[in-house]
Amino acid sequence: MKTGLVLEGGAMRGMFTAGVTDVLYENGIAFDGIIGVSAGAVFGVNYLSGQTGRVIRYNKRFNSDKNYMSLKLLLKTGNIFNTDFAYGTVPRELDKFDDEAFIRSGIPFYAVITNIKSGKPEYIKINSGFEQMDVLRASASMPFVSKPVEINENLYLDGGISDSIPFEKFAEMGYDRQIVVLTRDINYKKKSVPKLPVKLYYRKYPEFVKRIISRAENYNNKVMRLRNKEKLGEVLVIRPSTPINIGKTEKDPNKLQAVYDLGRAEAEKSLKKIKVYLEKGIVCD
């Protein structure tokens, strides 16, 4: 029996995930493996490095910095984030990521990325955050506001396009007792995007276009399957109790803090349930 932690993405809704994972770490909750998508990947690695508070700290500090994230950067470079600054200077110098601690944890961590040529998800084991920073960056590179990331002569974007909540893949990998952290409330339904802009912008990548166009249906169906497993007590889901109304590139530190605090509150409320489930496989009330 292997326990797994599944972390959905959601850009700055990932502050919720950071709040949850900080509480899990502070309470000694451990897993046999973790898989993260998009923000769930770039923020989730901090769980294994043991750096509670880092995610909310550096986002509050840098999100309003035009050298970190801005429309001007998007127009100038094709990336809304300054990739050298956000994925280089910040984790290596200004708010250091403890890659050595991440490696020492010995716990497998996987990031989901989408191959834009095939349109299929790929699940990459992260052995070192620094050495595989491009994989983490690819997982969190949102369409339209990010250039594809080249890895081994292939191009990748946001893992959430092809597998937003990879609980089924993780089950295939042997993680049959899973805690899934979502960043959407229980009543959320994803809406379809307009097809024409997608077809025009990514016309060179028809399989990727199909993925984006079908994403809402695929996401809603996946949530339904997850909900069924949740009702059967086969998985434990932690989700926001209320809708998270925050921008994908939110700069307001108070809004970021509020979402983080919501994540902490939901995790703290669920601690007893989490411990019982991981130990006995039973979801208690």
CSV table of C-alpha atoms in Angstrom, one decimal:
chain,number,residue,atom,x,y,z
A,1,MET,CA,0.0,0.0,0.0
A,2,LYS,CA,1.5,3.3,-1.1
A,3,THR,CA,0.3,6.7,-0.1
A,4,GLY,CA,0.3,9.6,-2.6
A,5,LEU,CA,-0.3,13.3,-2.6
A,6,VAL,CA,-1.9,14.8,-5.8
A,7,LEU,CA,-1.6,18.6,-6.3
A,8,GLU,CA,-3.9,20.3,-8.8
A,9,GLY,CA,-2.6,23.5,-10.5
A,10,GLY,CA,-4.4,26.8,-10.9
A,11,ALA,CA,-1.8,29.6,-11.1
A,12,MET,CA,-2.2,31.8,-8.0
A,13,ARG,CA,-5.0,29.6,-6.6
A,14,GLY,CA,-1.9,27.5,-5.8
A,15,MET,CA,-1.6,29.7,-2.7
A,16,PHE,CA,-4.4,27.4,-1.3
A,17,THR,CA,-2.2,24.3,-2.1
A,18,ALA,CA,0.7,26.0,-0.4
A,19,GLY,CA,-1.4,26.5,2.8
A,20,VAL,CA,-2.4,22.9,2.8
A,21,THR,CA,1.0,21.5,2.2
A,22,ASP,CA,2.6,23.7,4.9
A,23,VAL,CA,0.1,22.4,7.5
A,24,LEU,CA,0.8,18.8,6.3
A,25,TYR,CA,4.5,19.3,6.7
A,26,GLU,CA,4.2,21.0,10.1
A,27,ASN,CA,2.2,18.1,11.4
A,28,GLY,CA,4.5,15.4,10.2
A,29,ILE,CA,2.2,14.0,7.5
A,30,ALA,CA,4.4,12.0,5.0
A,31,PHE,CA,3.7,10.3,1.7
A,32,ASP,CA,5.4,7.7,-0.4
A,33,GLY,CA,5.1,9.9,-3.5
A,34,ILE,CA,3.8,13.2,-4.7
A,35,ILE,CA,2.6,14.4,-8.1
A,36,GLY,CA,2.0,18.1,-9.0
A,37,VAL,CA,0.6,19.9,-12.0
A,38,SER,CA,1.5,23.5,-13.0
A,39,ALA,CA,1.4,25.5,-9.8
A,40,GLY,CA,1.0,22.3,-7.9
A,41,ALA,CA,4.4,21.3,-9.2
A,42,VAL,CA,6.4,24.5,-8.8
A,43,PHE,CA,4.9,25.1,-5.3
A,44,GLY,CA,4.7,21.5,-4.3
A,45,VAL,CA,8.5,20.9,-4.4
A,46,ASN,CA,8.8,23.1,-1.3
A,47,TYR,CA,7.0,20.4,0.7
A,48,LEU,CA,9.9,18.1,0.2
A,49,SER,CA,12.5,20.8,0.8
A,50,GLY,CA,10.8,21.5,4.1
A,51,GLN,CA,10.5,25.2,3.4
A,52,THR,CA,7.1,26.0,4.9
A,53,GLY,CA,6.1,29.6,4.2
A,54,ARG,CA,8.4,30.0,1.3
A,55,VAL,CA,5.7,30.0,-1.4
A,56,ILE,CA,3.5,32.6,0.1
A,57,ARG,CA,6.5,34.7,1.1
A,58,TYR,CA,8.2,35.0,-2.3
A,59,ASN,CA,4.9,35.4,-4.2
A,60,LYS,CA,3.9,38.3,-1.9
A,61,ARG,CA,7.3,39.8,-2.3
A,62,PHE,CA,7.8,39.5,-6.1
A,63,ASN,CA,4.4,39.3,-7.8
A,64,SER,CA,4.1,43.1,-8.0
A,65,ASP,CA,7.7,43.4,-9.3
A,66,LYS,CA,7.6,44.3,-13.0
A,67,ASN,CA,10.9,42.5,-13.4
A,68,TYR,CA,9.3,39.3,-12.2
A,69,MET,CA,5.8,39.4,-13.9
A,70,SER,CA,4.1,41.9,-16.1
A,71,LEU,CA,2.3,42.6,-19.4
A,72,LYS,CA,5.3,44.4,-20.6
A,73,LEU,CA,7.4,41.3,-20.2
A,74,LEU,CA,4.8,39.3,-22.1
A,75,LEU,CA,4.8,41.8,-25.0
A,76,LYS,CA,8.6,41.9,-25.1
A,77,THR,CA,9.5,38.3,-24.6
A,78,GLY,CA,6.4,36.2,-25.0
A,79,ASN,CA,6.4,35.2,-21.4
A,80,ILE,CA,4.4,36.9,-18.7
A,81,PHE,CA,7.0,35.8,-16.2
A,82,ASN,CA,10.7,36.8,-16.5
A,83,THR,CA,11.9,33.2,-16.7
A,84,ASP,CA,15.6,34.0,-15.8
A,85,PHE,CA,14.5,36.0,-12.7
A,86,ALA,CA,11.5,33.8,-11.6
A,87,TYR,CA,13.2,30.4,-12.1
A,88,GLY,CA,16.8,31.5,-11.6
A,89,THR,CA,17.5,34.5,-9.5
A,90,VAL,CA,14.7,34.1,-7.0
A,91,PRO,CA,15.2,30.4,-6.1
A,92,ARG,CA,19.0,30.5,-6.3
A,93,GLU,CA,19.7,33.9,-4.7
A,94,LEU,CA,16.8,36.0,-3.4
A,95,ASP,CA,14.7,33.3,-1.7
A,96,LYS,CA,16.7,30.2,-2.0
A,97,PHE,CA,15.2,26.9,-2.7
A,98,ASP,CA,16.8,24.1,-0.7
A,99,ASP,CA,17.5,21.6,-3.4
A,100,GLU,CA,19.7,19.5,-1.2
A,101,ALA,CA,16.9,19.0,1.3
A,102,PHE,CA,14.6,18.2,-1.6
A,103,ILE,CA,17.0,15.5,-2.8
A,104,ARG,CA,17.6,14.1,0.7
A,105,SER,CA,13.9,13.6,1.3
A,106,GLY,CA,14.1,10.5,-1.0
A,107,ILE,CA,10.4,10.8,-1.8
A,108,PRO,CA,9.6,10.6,-5.5
A,109,PHE,CA,8.1,13.8,-6.9
A,110,TYR,CA,6.5,13.9,-10.4
A,111,ALA,CA,5.6,17.0,-12.5
A,112,VAL,CA,3.1,16.8,-15.3
A,113,ILE,CA,3.9,18.5,-18.6
A,114,THR,CA,2.0,18.6,-21.9
A,115,ASN,CA,3.9,17.8,-25.2
A,116,ILE,CA,2.4,20.3,-27.6
A,117,LYS,CA,3.1,18.2,-30.6
A,118,SER,CA,1.4,15.1,-29.4
A,119,GLY,CA,-1.0,16.8,-27.0
A,120,LYS,CA,-0.3,14.1,-24.5
A,121,PRO,CA,0.8,14.4,-20.9
A,122,GLU,CA,4.2,13.3,-19.7
A,123,TYR,CA,5.0,12.5,-16.1
A,124,ILE,CA,8.6,13.4,-15.2
A,125,LYS,CA,10.3,12.4,-12.0
A,126,ILE,CA,12.1,15.4,-10.5
A,127,ASN,CA,15.4,14.3,-9.0
A,128,SER,CA,16.7,17.8,-8.6
A,129,GLY,CA,14.7,21.1,-8.6
A,130,PHE,CA,17.7,23.0,-10.0
A,131,GLU,CA,18.8,20.5,-12.6
A,132,GLN,CA,15.2,20.0,-13.8
A,133,MET,CA,13.9,23.6,-13.4
A,134,ASP,CA,12.9,23.6,-17.1
A,135,VAL,CA,10.5,20.7,-16.4
A,136,LEU,CA,8.9,22.6,-13.5
A,137,ARG,CA,8.7,25.7,-15.6
A,138,ALA,CA,7.1,23.8,-18.5
A,139,SER,CA,4.5,22.4,-16.1
A,140,ALA,CA,3.5,25.9,-15.0
A,141,SER,CA,3.8,27.6,-18.4
A,142,MET,CA,0.2,28.8,-19.2
A,143,PRO,CA,-0.9,28.8,-22.9
A,144,PHE,CA,-1.0,32.2,-24.6
A,145,VAL,CA,1.1,33.9,-22.0
A,146,SER,CA,4.1,31.6,-22.1
A,147,LYS,CA,6.5,30.4,-24.8
A,148,PRO,CA,6.8,26.6,-25.1
A,149,VAL,CA,9.7,25.2,-23.1
A,150,GLU,CA,12.2,23.0,-25.0
A,151,ILE,CA,13.2,19.8,-23.3
A,152,ASN,CA,15.2,17.2,-25.2
A,153,GLU,CA,14.2,18.7,-28.5
A,154,ASN,CA,10.5,18.6,-27.7
A,155,LEU,CA,8.2,21.5,-26.8
A,156,TYR,CA,6.1,21.6,-23.7
A,157,LEU,CA,3.5,23.7,-21.9
A,158,ASP,CA,1.1,23.6,-18.9
A,159,GLY,CA,0.6,20.1,-17.6
A,160,GLY,CA,-3.0,21.0,-16.7
A,161,ILE,CA,-4.0,21.1,-20.3
A,162,SER,CA,-3.6,17.3,-20.7
A,163,ASP,CA,-4.1,16.0,-17.1
A,164,SER,CA,-5.3,18.6,-14.5
A,165,ILE,CA,-5.8,16.1,-11.7
A,166,PRO,CA,-3.6,13.0,-12.2
A,167,PHE,CA,-5.0,10.8,-9.6
A,168,GLU,CA,-5.8,8.0,-12.1
A,169,LYS,CA,-2.2,8.1,-13.4
A,170,PHE,CA,-0.9,8.0,-9.9
A,171,ALA,CA,-3.1,5.0,-9.1
A,172,GLU,CA,-1.6,3.2,-12.1
A,173,MET,CA,1.8,4.0,-10.6
A,174,GLY,CA,0.8,2.1,-7.5
A,175,TYR,CA,-0.3,5.0,-5.2
A,176,ASP,CA,-3.6,3.6,-4.2
A,177,ARG,CA,-4.2,5.6,-1.1
A,178,GLN,CA,-4.3,9.2,-2.2
A,179,ILE,CA,-5.0,12.6,-0.8
A,180,VAL,CA,-6.0,15.0,-3.6
A,181,VAL,CA,-5.7,18.8,-3.2
A,182,LEU,CA,-8.0,20.7,-5.5
A,183,THR,CA,-8.0,24.5,-6.0
A,184,ARG,CA,-11.7,24.7,-7.0
A,185,ASP,CA,-14.7,24.4,-4.8
A,186,ILE,CA,-17.1,21.5,-5.1
A,187,ASN,CA,-19.7,23.4,-7.3
A,188,TYR,CA,-17.2,24.5,-9.9
A,189,LYS,CA,-17.7,23.6,-13.5
A,190,LYS,CA,-15.1,24.5,-16.1
A,191,LYS,CA,-16.4,26.4,-19.2
A,192,SER,CA,-15.2,25.8,-22.7
A,193,VAL,CA,-12.9,28.3,-24.3
A,194,PRO,CA,-13.7,30.0,-27.8
A,195,LYS,CA,-12.3,27.6,-30.4
A,196,LEU,CA,-11.2,30.1,-33.1
A,197,PRO,CA,-8.4,31.9,-31.1
A,198,VAL,CA,-7.0,28.6,-30.0
A,199,LYS,CA,-7.0,27.2,-33.6
A,200,LEU,CA,-5.3,30.3,-34.9
A,201,TYR,CA,-2.7,30.7,-32.2
A,202,TYR,CA,-1.7,27.1,-32.0
A,203,ARG,CA,-2.4,26.1,-35.7
A,204,LYS,CA,1.0,24.4,-36.0
A,205,TYR,CA,0.0,22.0,-33.2
A,206,PRO,CA,-3.4,20.4,-34.0
A,207,GLU,CA,-3.2,17.8,-31.2
A,208,PHE,CA,-2.6,20.5,-28.7
A,209,VAL,CA,-5.5,22.5,-30.1
A,210,LYS,CA,-7.8,19.5,-29.5
A,211,ARG,CA,-6.6,19.2,-25.9
A,212,ILE,CA,-7.4,22.8,-25.2
A,213,ILE,CA,-10.8,22.7,-26.9
A,214,SER,CA,-11.8,19.5,-25.0
A,215,ARG,CA,-10.2,20.5,-21.7
A,216,ALA,CA,-13.4,21.7,-20.0
A,217,GLU,CA,-15.3,18.5,-20.8
A,218,ASN,CA,-12.3,16.4,-19.8
A,219,TYR,CA,-11.8,18.3,-16.6
A,220,ASN,CA,-15.4,18.1,-15.6
A,221,ASN,CA,-15.6,14.4,-16.3
A,222,LYS,CA,-12.4,13.8,-14.3
A,223,VAL,CA,-13.8,15.7,-11.3
A,224,MET,CA,-16.9,13.6,-11.6
A,225,ARG,CA,-14.9,10.4,-11.5
A,226,LEU,CA,-12.9,11.7,-8.5
A,227,ARG,CA,-16.1,12.7,-6.8
A,228,ASN,CA,-17.4,9.2,-7.2
A,229,LYS,CA,-14.2,7.7,-5.6
A,230,GLU,CA,-14.5,10.3,-2.9
A,231,LYS,CA,-18.0,9.2,-2.1
A,232,LEU,CA,-16.9,5.6,-1.9
A,233,GLY,CA,-14.1,6.6,0.5
A,234,GLU,CA,-11.4,5.5,-1.9
A,235,VAL,CA,-9.7,8.9,-1.9
A,236,LEU,CA,-9.6,11.9,0.4
A,237,VAL,CA,-10.1,15.3,-1.2
A,238,ILE,CA,-9.1,18.7,0.3
A,239,ARG,CA,-10.8,21.6,-1.6
A,240,PRO,CA,-11.7,25.2,-0.9
A,241,SER,CA,-15.0,25.5,1.0
A,242,THR,CA,-15.8,28.6,-1.0
A,243,PRO,CA,-14.9,29.7,-4.5
A,244,ILE,CA,-11.4,31.3,-4.8
A,245,ASN,CA,-11.8,34.6,-6.6
A,246,ILE,CA,-8.2,35.5,-7.4
A,247,GLY,CA,-6.5,36.4,-10.7
A,248,LYS,CA,-4.1,34.0,-12.4
A,249,THR,CA,-1.4,36.7,-12.0
A,250,GLU,CA,-2.7,38.2,-8.8
A,251,LYS,CA,-0.4,40.8,-7.3
A,252,ASP,CA,-2.3,41.9,-4.2
A,253,PRO,CA,-0.5,40.4,-1.2
A,254,ASN,CA,-3.6,40.5,0.9
A,255,LYS,CA,-5.5,38.4,-1.6
A,256,LEU,CA,-2.6,36.0,-1.8
A,257,GLN,CA,-2.5,35.7,1.9
A,258,ALA,CA,-6.2,35.1,2.2
A,259,VAL,CA,-6.1,32.2,-0.2
A,260,TYR,CA,-3.1,30.8,1.6
A,261,ASP,CA,-4.9,31.1,4.9
A,262,LEU,CA,-7.9,29.3,3.5
A,263,GLY,CA,-5.7,26.4,2.5
A,264,ARG,CA,-4.2,26.3,6.0
A,265,ALA,CA,-7.7,26.4,7.6
A,266,GLU,CA,-9.1,23.5,5.4
A,267,ALA,CA,-6.0,21.4,6.1
A,268,GLU,CA,-6.2,22.0,9.8
A,269,LYS,CA,-9.8,21.1,9.8
A,270,SER,CA,-9.1,17.9,8.0
A,271,LEU,CA,-6.0,16.7,10.0
A,272,LYS,CA,-7.7,14.0,12.0
A,273,LYS,CA,-9.4,12.7,8.9
A,274,ILE,CA,-6.1,12.7,7.0
A,275,LYS,CA,-4.2,10.8,9.7
A,276,VAL,CA,-6.9,8.1,9.9
A,277,TYR,CA,-7.1,7.7,6.2
A,278,LEU,CA,-3.4,7.4,5.6
A,279,GLU,CA,-3.0,4.9,8.5
A,280,LYS,CA,-6.2,2.8,8.0
A,281,GLY,CA,-7.5,3.7,4.5
A,282,ILE,CA,-10.8,4.8,6.1
A,283,VAL,CA,-12.4,8.2,5.4
A,284,CYS,CA,-14.0,9.2,8.7
A,285,ASP,CA,-16.5,12.0,9.3
